[in-house]
PDB file of C-alpha atoms in Angstrom:
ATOM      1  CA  UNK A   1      -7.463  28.638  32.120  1.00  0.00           C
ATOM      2  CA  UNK A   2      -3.395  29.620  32.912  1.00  0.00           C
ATOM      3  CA  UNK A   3      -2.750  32.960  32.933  1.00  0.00           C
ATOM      4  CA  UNK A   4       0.910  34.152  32.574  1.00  0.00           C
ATOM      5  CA  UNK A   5       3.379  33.530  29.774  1.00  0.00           C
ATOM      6  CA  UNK A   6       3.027  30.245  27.853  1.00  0.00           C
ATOM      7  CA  UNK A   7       6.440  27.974  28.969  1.00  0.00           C
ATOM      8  CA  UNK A   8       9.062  27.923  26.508  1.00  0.00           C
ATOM      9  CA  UNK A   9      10.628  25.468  24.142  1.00  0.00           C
ATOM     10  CA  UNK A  10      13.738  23.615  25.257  1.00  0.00           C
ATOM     11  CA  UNK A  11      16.790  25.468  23.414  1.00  0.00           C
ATOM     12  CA  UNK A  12      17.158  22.440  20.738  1.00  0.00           C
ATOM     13  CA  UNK A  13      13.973  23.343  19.625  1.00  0.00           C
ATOM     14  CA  UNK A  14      14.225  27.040  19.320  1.00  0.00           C
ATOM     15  CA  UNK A  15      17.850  27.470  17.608  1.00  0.00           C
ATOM     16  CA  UNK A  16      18.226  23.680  16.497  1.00  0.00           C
ATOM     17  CA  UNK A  17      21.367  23.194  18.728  1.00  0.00           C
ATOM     18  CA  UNK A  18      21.664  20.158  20.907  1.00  0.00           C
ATOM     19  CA  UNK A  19      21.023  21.405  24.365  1.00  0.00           C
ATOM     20  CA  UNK A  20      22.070  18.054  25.412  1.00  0.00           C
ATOM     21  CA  UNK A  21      25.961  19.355  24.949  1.00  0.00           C
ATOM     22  CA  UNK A  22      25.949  22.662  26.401  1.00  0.00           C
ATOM     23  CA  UNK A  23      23.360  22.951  28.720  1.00  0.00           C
ATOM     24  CA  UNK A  24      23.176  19.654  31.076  1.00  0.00           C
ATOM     25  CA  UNK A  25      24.388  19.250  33.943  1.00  0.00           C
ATOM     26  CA  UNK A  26      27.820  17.851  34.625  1.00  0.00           C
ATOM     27  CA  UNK A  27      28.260  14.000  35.424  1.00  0.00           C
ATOM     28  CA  UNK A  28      30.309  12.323  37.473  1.00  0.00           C
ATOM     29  CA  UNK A  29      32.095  10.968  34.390  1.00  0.00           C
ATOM     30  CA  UNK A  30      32.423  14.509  33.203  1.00  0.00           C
ATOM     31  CA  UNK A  31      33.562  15.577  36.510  1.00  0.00           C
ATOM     32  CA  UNK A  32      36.181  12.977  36.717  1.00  0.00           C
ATOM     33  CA  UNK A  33      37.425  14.162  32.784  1.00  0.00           C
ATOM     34  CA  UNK A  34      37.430  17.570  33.288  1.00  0.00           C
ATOM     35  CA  UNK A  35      41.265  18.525  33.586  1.00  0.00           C
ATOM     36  CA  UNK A  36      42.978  15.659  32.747  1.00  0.00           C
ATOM     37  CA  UNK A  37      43.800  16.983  29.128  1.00  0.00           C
ATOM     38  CA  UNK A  38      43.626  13.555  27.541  1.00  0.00           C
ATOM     39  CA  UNK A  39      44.880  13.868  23.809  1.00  0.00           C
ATOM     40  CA  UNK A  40      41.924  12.213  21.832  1.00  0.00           C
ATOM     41  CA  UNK A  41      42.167  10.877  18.024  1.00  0.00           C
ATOM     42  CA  UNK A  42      39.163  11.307  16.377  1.00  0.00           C
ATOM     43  CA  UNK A  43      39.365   9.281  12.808  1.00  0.00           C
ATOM     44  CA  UNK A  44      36.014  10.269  10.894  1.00  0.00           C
ATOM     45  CA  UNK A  45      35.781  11.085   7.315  1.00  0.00           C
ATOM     46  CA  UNK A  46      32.218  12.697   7.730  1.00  0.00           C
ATOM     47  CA  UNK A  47      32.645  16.655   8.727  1.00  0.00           C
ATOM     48  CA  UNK A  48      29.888  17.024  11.018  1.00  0.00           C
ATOM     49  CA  UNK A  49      30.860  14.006  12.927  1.00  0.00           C
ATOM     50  CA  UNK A  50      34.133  15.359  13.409  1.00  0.00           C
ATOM     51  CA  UNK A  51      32.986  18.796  14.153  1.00  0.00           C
ATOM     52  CA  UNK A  52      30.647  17.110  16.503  1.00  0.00           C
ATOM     53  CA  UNK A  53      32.625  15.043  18.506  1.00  0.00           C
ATOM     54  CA  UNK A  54      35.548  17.629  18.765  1.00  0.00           C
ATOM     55  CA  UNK A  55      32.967  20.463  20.363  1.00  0.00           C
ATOM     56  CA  UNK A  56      31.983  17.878  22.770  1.00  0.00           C
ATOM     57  CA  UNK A  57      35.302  15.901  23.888  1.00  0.00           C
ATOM     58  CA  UNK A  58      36.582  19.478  24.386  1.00  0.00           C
ATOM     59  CA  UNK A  59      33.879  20.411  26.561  1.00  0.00           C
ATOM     60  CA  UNK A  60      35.573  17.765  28.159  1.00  0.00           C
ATOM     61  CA  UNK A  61      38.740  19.537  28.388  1.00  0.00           C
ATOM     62  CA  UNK A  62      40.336  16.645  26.003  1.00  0.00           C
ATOM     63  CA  UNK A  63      42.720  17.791  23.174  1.00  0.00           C
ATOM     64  CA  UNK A  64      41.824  16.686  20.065  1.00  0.00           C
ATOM     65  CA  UNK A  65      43.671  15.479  16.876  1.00  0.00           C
ATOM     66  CA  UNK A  66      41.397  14.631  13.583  1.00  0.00           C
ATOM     67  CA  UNK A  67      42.105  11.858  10.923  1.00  0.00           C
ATOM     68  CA  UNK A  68      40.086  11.959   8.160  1.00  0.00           C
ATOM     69  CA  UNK A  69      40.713   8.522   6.848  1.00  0.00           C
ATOM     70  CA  UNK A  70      41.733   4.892   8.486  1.00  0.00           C
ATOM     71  CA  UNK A  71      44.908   5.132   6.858  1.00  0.00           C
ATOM     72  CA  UNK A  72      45.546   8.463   8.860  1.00  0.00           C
ATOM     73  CA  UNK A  73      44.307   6.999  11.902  1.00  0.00           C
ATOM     74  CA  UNK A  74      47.278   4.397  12.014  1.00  0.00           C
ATOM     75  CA  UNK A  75      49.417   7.030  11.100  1.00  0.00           C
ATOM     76  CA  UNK A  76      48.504   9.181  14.218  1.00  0.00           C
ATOM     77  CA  UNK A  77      47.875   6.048  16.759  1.00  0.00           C
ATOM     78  CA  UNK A  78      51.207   4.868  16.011  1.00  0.00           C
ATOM     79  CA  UNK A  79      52.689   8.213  17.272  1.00  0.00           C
ATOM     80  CA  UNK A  80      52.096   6.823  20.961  1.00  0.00           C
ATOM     81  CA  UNK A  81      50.693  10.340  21.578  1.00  0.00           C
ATOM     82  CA  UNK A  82      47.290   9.204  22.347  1.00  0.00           C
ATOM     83  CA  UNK A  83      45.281   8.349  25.436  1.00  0.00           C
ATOM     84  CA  UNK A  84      42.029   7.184  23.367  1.00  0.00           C
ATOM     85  CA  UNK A  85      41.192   7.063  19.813  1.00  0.00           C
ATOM     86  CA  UNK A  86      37.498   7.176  18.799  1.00  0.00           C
ATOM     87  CA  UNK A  87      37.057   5.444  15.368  1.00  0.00           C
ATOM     88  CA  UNK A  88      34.406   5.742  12.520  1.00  0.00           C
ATOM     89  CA  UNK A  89      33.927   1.971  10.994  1.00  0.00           C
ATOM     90  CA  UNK A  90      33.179   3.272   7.379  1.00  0.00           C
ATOM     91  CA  UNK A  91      35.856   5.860   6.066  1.00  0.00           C
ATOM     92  CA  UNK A  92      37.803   5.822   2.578  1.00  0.00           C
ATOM     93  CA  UNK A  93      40.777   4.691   1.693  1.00  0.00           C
ATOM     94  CA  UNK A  94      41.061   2.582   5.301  1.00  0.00           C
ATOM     95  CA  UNK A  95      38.348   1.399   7.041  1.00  0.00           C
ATOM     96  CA  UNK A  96      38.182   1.648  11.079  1.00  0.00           C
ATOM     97  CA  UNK A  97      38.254  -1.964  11.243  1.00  0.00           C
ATOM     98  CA  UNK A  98      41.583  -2.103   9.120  1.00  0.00           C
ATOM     99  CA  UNK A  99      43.032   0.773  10.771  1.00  0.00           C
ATOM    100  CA  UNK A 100      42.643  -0.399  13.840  1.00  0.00           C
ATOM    101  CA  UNK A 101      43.622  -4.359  13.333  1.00  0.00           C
ATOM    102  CA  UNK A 102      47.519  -2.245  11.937  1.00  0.00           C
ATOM    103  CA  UNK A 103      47.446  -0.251  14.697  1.00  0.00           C
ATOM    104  CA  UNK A 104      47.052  -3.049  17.140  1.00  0.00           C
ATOM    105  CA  UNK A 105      49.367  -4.868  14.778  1.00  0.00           C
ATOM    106  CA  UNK A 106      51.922  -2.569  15.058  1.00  0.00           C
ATOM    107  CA  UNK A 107      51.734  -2.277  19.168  1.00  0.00           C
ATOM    108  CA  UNK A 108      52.517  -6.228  19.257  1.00  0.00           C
ATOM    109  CA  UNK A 109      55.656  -5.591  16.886  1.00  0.00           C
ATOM    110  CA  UNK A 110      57.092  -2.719  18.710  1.00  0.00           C
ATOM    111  CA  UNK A 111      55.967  -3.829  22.072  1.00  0.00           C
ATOM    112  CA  UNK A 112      53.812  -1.325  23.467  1.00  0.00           C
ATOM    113  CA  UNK A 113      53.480  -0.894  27.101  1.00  0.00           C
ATOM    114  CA  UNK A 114      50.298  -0.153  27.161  1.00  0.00           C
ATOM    115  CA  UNK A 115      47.405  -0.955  24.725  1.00  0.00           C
ATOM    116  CA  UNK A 116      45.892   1.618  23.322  1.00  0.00           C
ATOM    117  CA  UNK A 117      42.289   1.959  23.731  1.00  0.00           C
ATOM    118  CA  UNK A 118      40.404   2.195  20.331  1.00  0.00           C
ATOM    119  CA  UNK A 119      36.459   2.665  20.455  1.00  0.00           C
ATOM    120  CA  UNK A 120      33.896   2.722  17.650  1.00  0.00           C
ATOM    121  CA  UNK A 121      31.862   5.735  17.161  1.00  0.00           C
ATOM    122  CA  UNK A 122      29.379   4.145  14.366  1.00  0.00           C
ATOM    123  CA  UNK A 123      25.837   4.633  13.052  1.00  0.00           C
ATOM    124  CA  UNK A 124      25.517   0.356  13.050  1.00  0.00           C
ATOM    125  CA  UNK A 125      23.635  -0.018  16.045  1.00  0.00           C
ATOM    126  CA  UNK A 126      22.751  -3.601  15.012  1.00  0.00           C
ATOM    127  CA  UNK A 127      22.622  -6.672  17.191  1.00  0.00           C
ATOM    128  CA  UNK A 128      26.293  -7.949  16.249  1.00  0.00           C
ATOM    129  CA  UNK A 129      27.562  -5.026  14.951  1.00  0.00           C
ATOM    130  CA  UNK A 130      29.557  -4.299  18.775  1.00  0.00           C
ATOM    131  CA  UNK A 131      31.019  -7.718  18.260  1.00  0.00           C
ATOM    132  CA  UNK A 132      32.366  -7.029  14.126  1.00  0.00           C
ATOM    133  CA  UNK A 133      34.150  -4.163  16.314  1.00  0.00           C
ATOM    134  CA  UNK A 134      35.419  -6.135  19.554  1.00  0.00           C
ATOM    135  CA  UNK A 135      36.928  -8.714  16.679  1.00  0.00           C
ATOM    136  CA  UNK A 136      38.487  -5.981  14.810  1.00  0.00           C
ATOM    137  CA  UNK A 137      40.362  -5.003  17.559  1.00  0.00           C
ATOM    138  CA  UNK A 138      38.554  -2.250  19.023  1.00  0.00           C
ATOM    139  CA  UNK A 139      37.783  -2.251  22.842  1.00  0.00           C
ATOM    140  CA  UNK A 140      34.378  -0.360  22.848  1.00  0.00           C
ATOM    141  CA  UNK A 141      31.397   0.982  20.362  1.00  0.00           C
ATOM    142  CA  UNK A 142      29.150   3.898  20.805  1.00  0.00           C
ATOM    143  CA  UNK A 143      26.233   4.141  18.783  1.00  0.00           C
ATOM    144  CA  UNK A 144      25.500   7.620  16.986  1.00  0.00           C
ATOM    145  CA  UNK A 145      24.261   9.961  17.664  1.00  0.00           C
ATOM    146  CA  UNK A 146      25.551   9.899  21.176  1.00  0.00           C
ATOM    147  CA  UNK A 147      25.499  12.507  23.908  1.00  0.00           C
ATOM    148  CA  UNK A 148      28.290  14.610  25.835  1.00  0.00           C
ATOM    149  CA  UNK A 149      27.243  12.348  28.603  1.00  0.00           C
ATOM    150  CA  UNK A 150      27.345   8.997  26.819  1.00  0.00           C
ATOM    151  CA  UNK A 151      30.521   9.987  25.648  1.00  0.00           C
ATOM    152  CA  UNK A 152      32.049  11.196  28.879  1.00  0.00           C
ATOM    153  CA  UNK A 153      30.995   8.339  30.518  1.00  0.00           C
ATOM    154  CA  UNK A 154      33.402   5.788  27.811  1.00  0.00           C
ATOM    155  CA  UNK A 155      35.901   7.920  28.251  1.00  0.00           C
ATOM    156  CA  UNK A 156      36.329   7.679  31.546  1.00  0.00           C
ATOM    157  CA  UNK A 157      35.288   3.626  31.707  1.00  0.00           C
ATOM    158  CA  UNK A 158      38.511   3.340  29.306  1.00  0.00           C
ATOM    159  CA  UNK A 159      40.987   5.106  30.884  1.00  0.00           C
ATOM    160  CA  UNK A 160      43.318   3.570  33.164  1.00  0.00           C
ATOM    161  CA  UNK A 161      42.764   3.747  36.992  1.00  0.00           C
ATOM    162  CA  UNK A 162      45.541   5.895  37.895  1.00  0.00           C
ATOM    163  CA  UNK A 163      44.371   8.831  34.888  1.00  0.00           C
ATOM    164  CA  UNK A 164      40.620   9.148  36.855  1.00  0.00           C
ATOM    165  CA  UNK A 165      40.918  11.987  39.891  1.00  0.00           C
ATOM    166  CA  UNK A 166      39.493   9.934  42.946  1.00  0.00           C
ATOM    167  CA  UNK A 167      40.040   6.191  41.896  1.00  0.00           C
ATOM    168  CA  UNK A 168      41.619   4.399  44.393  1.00  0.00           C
ATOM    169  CA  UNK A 169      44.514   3.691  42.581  1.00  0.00           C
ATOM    170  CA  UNK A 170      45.093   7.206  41.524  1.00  0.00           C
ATOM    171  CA  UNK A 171      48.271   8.625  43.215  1.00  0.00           C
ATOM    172  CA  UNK A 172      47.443  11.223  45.974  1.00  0.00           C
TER     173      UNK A 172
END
C-alpha cells in the first residue's frame, strides 16, 4: 500500500482549461515565433474558435486581427498588413474557400510581391478534405482542435526563411 498524498490530476482536468496552452513546454517552433510580432488574421465566425486561437497565437507573441465572416477576411487580407491568415472553411455570408480564391484573386491583379500564406483551421479532418483546401487556394490545413504546439509549428513552416531567428537565410 502507498502512503503519502494521492498524485494529482493534470490541470485540464481539475479547472477544465487546456493545460496543453499554458503549461507545456516551449518548442523549437515556439522558440523560433516568439518575438517576431507576426500580424495574424484570424477569419472564424464561431466565438470560441476565435477566442481560442487568439489566446494561443498570442502566447506566441503574434498580433492578432479577427474577421468574423469570409467576406471580412478579403477585406482585411487585401490590406497587405498580414504575415499569415488562418481561415475557418464554413463561415456566413463568405465561405473560407471563396474568401480566399478573391483574395488570391486579387494578389494576381494587383501584383503582389509576395503571396500571402492562407491556412485552414477546420473541423473536416476527412481524407480529401486538405486537398478541397489546397484547390481553393489555401497553402495549409490544420485540423481542430489543434494545440499551441501544432499551431506554432505551421506558423513557423509558413513563414518565409528570412522572418525565422536562426535560418540560414535570416540576416545576421
Amino acid at each position: 500500500r502507498l502512503r503519502g498524498r494521492s498524485p494529482r490530476a493534470p490541470r485540464a482536468a481539475r479547472d477544465g482549461t487546456d493545460a496543453d496552452t499554458s503549461e507545456a513546454p516551449a518548442t523549437r517552433a515556439d522558440q523560433r515565433l516568439s518575438g517576431l510580432g507576426l500580424n495574424v488574421l484570424v477569419a472564424d465566425d464561431n466565438v470560441i474558435n476565435r477566442e481560442v486561437a487568439s489566446a494561443m497565437l498570442e502566447q506566441l507573441c503574434c498580433r492578432v486581427v479577427i474577421a468574423e465572416d469570409g467576406r471580412a477576411a478579403v477585406e482585411h487580407g487585401r490590406t497587405g498588413n498580414f504575415d499569415v491568415v488562418l481561415m475557418d472553411c464554413q463561415m456566413p455570408v463568405m465561405d473560407g474557400y471563396e474568401a480566399t480564391r478573391q483574395i488570391r484573386q486579387w494578389e494576381e491583379v494587383s501584383a503582389q510581391p509576395q503571396r500571402l500564406p492562407i491556412v485552414a483551421l477546420t473541423a473536416n479532418a476527412l481524407v480529401g478534405d486538405a486537398d478541397v483546401c489546397i484547390e481553393a487556394g489555401m497553402d495549409g490545413h490544420l485540423a481542430k482542435p489543434y494545440t499551441r504546439h501544432q499551431l506554432g509549428a505551421l506558423m513557423a513552416r509558413w513563414l518565409p526563411p528570412h522572418m525565422v531567428e536562426g535560418s540560414v537565410d535570416a540576416p545576421r
